[in-house]
PDB file of C-alpha atoms in Angstrom:
ATOM      1  CA  UNK A   1       0.000   0.000   0.000  1.00  0.00           C
ATOM      2  CA  UNK A   2       1.365   3.416  -0.920  1.00  0.00           C
ATOM      3  CA  UNK A   3       1.971   6.057   1.737  1.00  0.00           C
ATOM      4  CA  UNK A   4      -0.820   8.243   0.370  1.00  0.00           C
ATOM      5  CA  UNK A   5      -3.324   5.347   0.577  1.00  0.00           C
ATOM      6  CA  UNK A   6      -2.254   4.566   4.156  1.00  0.00           C
ATOM      7  CA  UNK A   7      -2.745   8.211   5.171  1.00  0.00           C
ATOM      8  CA  UNK A   8      -6.136   8.262   3.465  1.00  0.00           C
ATOM      9  CA  UNK A   9      -7.289   5.158   5.391  1.00  0.00           C
ATOM     10  CA  UNK A  10      -5.880   6.450   8.694  1.00  0.00           C
ATOM     11  CA  UNK A  11      -7.505   9.835   8.127  1.00  0.00           C
ATOM     12  CA  UNK A  12     -10.899   8.226   7.523  1.00  0.00           C
ATOM     13  CA  UNK A  13     -10.551   6.151  10.688  1.00  0.00           C
ATOM     14  CA  UNK A  14      -9.652   9.217  12.740  1.00  0.00           C
ATOM     15  CA  UNK A  15     -12.745  11.019  11.475  1.00  0.00           C
ATOM     16  CA  UNK A  16     -14.977   8.090  12.457  1.00  0.00           C
ATOM     17  CA  UNK A  17     -13.472   7.918  15.938  1.00  0.00           C
ATOM     18  CA  UNK A  18     -13.837  11.686  16.340  1.00  0.00           C
ATOM     19  CA  UNK A  19     -17.459  11.703  15.225  1.00  0.00           C
ATOM     20  CA  UNK A  20     -18.630   8.628  17.094  1.00  0.00           C
ATOM     21  CA  UNK A  21     -16.659   8.329  20.356  1.00  0.00           C
ATOM     22  CA  UNK A  22     -19.849   8.110  22.404  1.00  0.00           C
ATOM     23  CA  UNK A  23     -20.781   4.943  20.513  1.00  0.00           C
ATOM     24  CA  UNK A  24     -17.474   3.231  21.301  1.00  0.00           C
ATOM     25  CA  UNK A  25     -19.284   0.891  23.666  1.00  0.00           C
ATOM     26  CA  UNK A  26     -21.359  -1.700  21.836  1.00  0.00           C
ATOM     27  CA  UNK A  27     -24.069  -1.206  24.483  1.00  0.00           C
ATOM     28  CA  UNK A  28     -24.730   2.428  23.498  1.00  0.00           C
ATOM     29  CA  UNK A  29     -27.499   3.354  21.094  1.00  0.00           C
ATOM     30  CA  UNK A  30     -28.190   6.557  19.190  1.00  0.00           C
ATOM     31  CA  UNK A  31     -31.575   8.053  18.384  1.00  0.00           C
ATOM     32  CA  UNK A  32     -31.978  11.067  16.131  1.00  0.00           C
ATOM     33  CA  UNK A  33     -34.211  13.813  17.484  1.00  0.00           C
ATOM     34  CA  UNK A  34     -35.942  13.762  14.092  1.00  0.00           C
ATOM     35  CA  UNK A  35     -37.459  10.422  15.209  1.00  0.00           C
ATOM     36  CA  UNK A  36     -39.176  12.100  18.184  1.00  0.00           C
ATOM     37  CA  UNK A  37     -40.163  15.690  17.395  1.00  0.00           C
ATOM     38  CA  UNK A  38     -41.526  16.256  20.916  1.00  0.00           C
ATOM     39  CA  UNK A  39     -38.012  15.823  22.350  1.00  0.00           C
ATOM     40  CA  UNK A  40     -36.613  18.769  20.393  1.00  0.00           C
ATOM     41  CA  UNK A  41     -38.163  21.185  22.902  1.00  0.00           C
ATOM     42  CA  UNK A  42     -37.463  21.547  26.617  1.00  0.00           C
ATOM     43  CA  UNK A  43     -40.309  19.932  28.556  1.00  0.00           C
ATOM     44  CA  UNK A  44     -41.075  17.469  25.793  1.00  0.00           C
ATOM     45  CA  UNK A  45     -41.467  13.774  26.452  1.00  0.00           C
ATOM     46  CA  UNK A  46     -42.082  10.603  24.510  1.00  0.00           C
ATOM     47  CA  UNK A  47     -42.434   6.910  25.202  1.00  0.00           C
ATOM     48  CA  UNK A  48     -40.632   5.053  22.444  1.00  0.00           C
ATOM     49  CA  UNK A  49     -40.254   1.331  21.868  1.00  0.00           C
ATOM     50  CA  UNK A  50     -36.599   0.515  21.325  1.00  0.00           C
ATOM     51  CA  UNK A  51     -35.346  -3.042  20.894  1.00  0.00           C
ATOM     52  CA  UNK A  52     -38.668  -4.303  22.259  1.00  0.00           C
ATOM     53  CA  UNK A  53     -38.494  -2.154  25.377  1.00  0.00           C
ATOM     54  CA  UNK A  54     -40.514   0.976  26.100  1.00  0.00           C
ATOM     55  CA  UNK A  55     -38.423   3.959  27.209  1.00  0.00           C
ATOM     56  CA  UNK A  56     -39.728   7.258  28.572  1.00  0.00           C
ATOM     57  CA  UNK A  57     -37.540  10.113  27.339  1.00  0.00           C
ATOM     58  CA  UNK A  58     -37.882  13.532  28.984  1.00  0.00           C
ATOM     59  CA  UNK A  59     -36.147  16.670  27.659  1.00  0.00           C
ATOM     60  CA  UNK A  60     -35.500  18.288  31.031  1.00  0.00           C
ATOM     61  CA  UNK A  61     -33.523  21.285  29.734  1.00  0.00           C
ATOM     62  CA  UNK A  62     -31.395  22.207  26.710  1.00  0.00           C
ATOM     63  CA  UNK A  63     -28.512  20.007  27.876  1.00  0.00           C
ATOM     64  CA  UNK A  64     -30.285  17.225  29.804  1.00  0.00           C
ATOM     65  CA  UNK A  65     -32.381  14.326  28.598  1.00  0.00           C
ATOM     66  CA  UNK A  66     -33.634  11.546  30.851  1.00  0.00           C
ATOM     67  CA  UNK A  67     -34.347   7.946  29.845  1.00  0.00           C
ATOM     68  CA  UNK A  68     -36.474   5.797  32.165  1.00  0.00           C
ATOM     69  CA  UNK A  69     -38.443   2.578  32.163  1.00  0.00           C
ATOM     70  CA  UNK A  70     -42.038   3.885  32.200  1.00  0.00           C
ATOM     71  CA  UNK A  71     -43.381   0.943  34.208  1.00  0.00           C
ATOM     72  CA  UNK A  72     -44.554   2.002  37.686  1.00  0.00           C
ATOM     73  CA  UNK A  73     -43.022  -0.188  40.368  1.00  0.00           C
ATOM     74  CA  UNK A  74     -46.324  -0.420  42.264  1.00  0.00           C
ATOM     75  CA  UNK A  75     -48.671  -2.247  39.875  1.00  0.00           C
ATOM     76  CA  UNK A  76     -46.822  -2.016  36.556  1.00  0.00           C
ATOM     77  CA  UNK A  77     -49.002   0.706  35.002  1.00  0.00           C
ATOM     78  CA  UNK A  78     -47.359   2.970  32.418  1.00  0.00           C
ATOM     79  CA  UNK A  79     -46.402   6.313  33.945  1.00  0.00           C
ATOM     80  CA  UNK A  80     -46.824   9.686  32.234  1.00  0.00           C
ATOM     81  CA  UNK A  81     -44.731  12.840  32.335  1.00  0.00           C
ATOM     82  CA  UNK A  82     -46.553  15.958  33.578  1.00  0.00           C
ATOM     83  CA  UNK A  83     -44.693  18.909  32.061  1.00  0.00           C
ATOM     84  CA  UNK A  84     -46.684  21.460  34.094  1.00  0.00           C
ATOM     85  CA  UNK A  85     -45.531  19.974  37.406  1.00  0.00           C
ATOM     86  CA  UNK A  86     -42.238  18.540  36.092  1.00  0.00           C
ATOM     87  CA  UNK A  87     -43.209  15.186  37.619  1.00  0.00           C
ATOM     88  CA  UNK A  88     -43.769  11.646  36.438  1.00  0.00           C
ATOM     89  CA  UNK A  89     -47.186  10.396  37.518  1.00  0.00           C
ATOM     90  CA  UNK A  90     -48.779   6.956  37.593  1.00  0.00           C
ATOM     91  CA  UNK A  91     -52.378   7.332  36.393  1.00  0.00           C
ATOM     92  CA  UNK A  92     -53.482   4.107  38.120  1.00  0.00           C
ATOM     93  CA  UNK A  93     -52.777   4.758  41.793  1.00  0.00           C
ATOM     94  CA  UNK A  94     -51.177   8.216  41.969  1.00  0.00           C
ATOM     95  CA  UNK A  95     -47.530   7.415  42.629  1.00  0.00           C
ATOM     96  CA  UNK A  96     -45.279  10.323  41.656  1.00  0.00           C
ATOM     97  CA  UNK A  97     -41.613  10.364  40.692  1.00  0.00           C
ATOM     98  CA  UNK A  98     -39.125  13.121  39.956  1.00  0.00           C
ATOM     99  CA  UNK A  99     -37.518  13.281  36.508  1.00  0.00           C
ATOM    100  CA  UNK A 100     -34.671  11.049  37.689  1.00  0.00           C
ATOM    101  CA  UNK A 101     -37.236   8.340  38.539  1.00  0.00           C
ATOM    102  CA  UNK A 102     -36.986   8.711  42.332  1.00  0.00           C
ATOM    103  CA  UNK A 103     -40.226   8.081  44.272  1.00  0.00           C
ATOM    104  CA  UNK A 104     -41.747  11.250  45.701  1.00  0.00           C
ATOM    105  CA  UNK A 105     -45.116   9.832  46.744  1.00  0.00           C
ATOM    106  CA  UNK A 106     -46.410   6.262  47.015  1.00  0.00           C
ATOM    107  CA  UNK A 107     -47.907   3.776  46.963  1.00  0.00           C
ATOM    108  CA  UNK A 108     -44.797   2.881  44.889  1.00  0.00           C
ATOM    109  CA  UNK A 109     -41.735   2.290  47.071  1.00  0.00           C
ATOM    110  CA  UNK A 110     -39.112   1.685  44.362  1.00  0.00           C
ATOM    111  CA  UNK A 111     -37.631   4.135  41.878  1.00  0.00           C
ATOM    112  CA  UNK A 112     -38.165   3.782  38.152  1.00  0.00           C
ATOM    113  CA  UNK A 113     -35.270   2.173  36.329  1.00  0.00           C
ATOM    114  CA  UNK A 114     -33.113   4.954  34.877  1.00  0.00           C
ATOM    115  CA  UNK A 115     -30.823   4.571  31.877  1.00  0.00           C
ATOM    116  CA  UNK A 116     -27.758   6.610  31.018  1.00  0.00           C
ATOM    117  CA  UNK A 117     -28.648   9.204  28.372  1.00  0.00           C
ATOM    118  CA  UNK A 118     -26.923  12.261  26.934  1.00  0.00           C
ATOM    119  CA  UNK A 119     -27.521  14.691  24.116  1.00  0.00           C
ATOM    120  CA  UNK A 120     -24.939  14.924  21.365  1.00  0.00           C
ATOM    121  CA  UNK A 121     -25.941  17.450  18.742  1.00  0.00           C
ATOM    122  CA  UNK A 122     -29.240  16.275  17.287  1.00  0.00           C
ATOM    123  CA  UNK A 123     -28.909  12.764  18.733  1.00  0.00           C
ATOM    124  CA  UNK A 124     -29.694  11.064  22.023  1.00  0.00           C
ATOM    125  CA  UNK A 125     -26.960   8.639  23.067  1.00  0.00           C
ATOM    126  CA  UNK A 126     -28.231   6.118  25.599  1.00  0.00           C
ATOM    127  CA  UNK A 127     -27.772   2.681  27.073  1.00  0.00           C
ATOM    128  CA  UNK A 128     -30.446   0.140  27.975  1.00  0.00           C
ATOM    129  CA  UNK A 129     -28.380  -1.315  30.816  1.00  0.00           C
TER     130      UNK A 129
END
């Protein structure tokens, strides 16, 4: 292989590593904000099915997005995000959680499962572990 070809290949690899370092772990997933319009704005939320699992995404502020399992730990109802109160509420029995999934009011006694999630440009980088 000629020197110029080697540099071309190495340059392409460096660009890929620079663009996608947050996906270095095979466990990380990326979701474009174009797939969930409601998450483009602060206060927006969406429950999306990803790899067979429902995930509640909440755009808490410009820089912060939360990813949670939307199943209430009390009776397994699907929770909803209340933007007005900035709370997650179970419509079945009234349990409330903060946006990190911590229980604020029962009957639930366990927090929602939270997943690592960050914003990177117009993408959400997250893990389902």
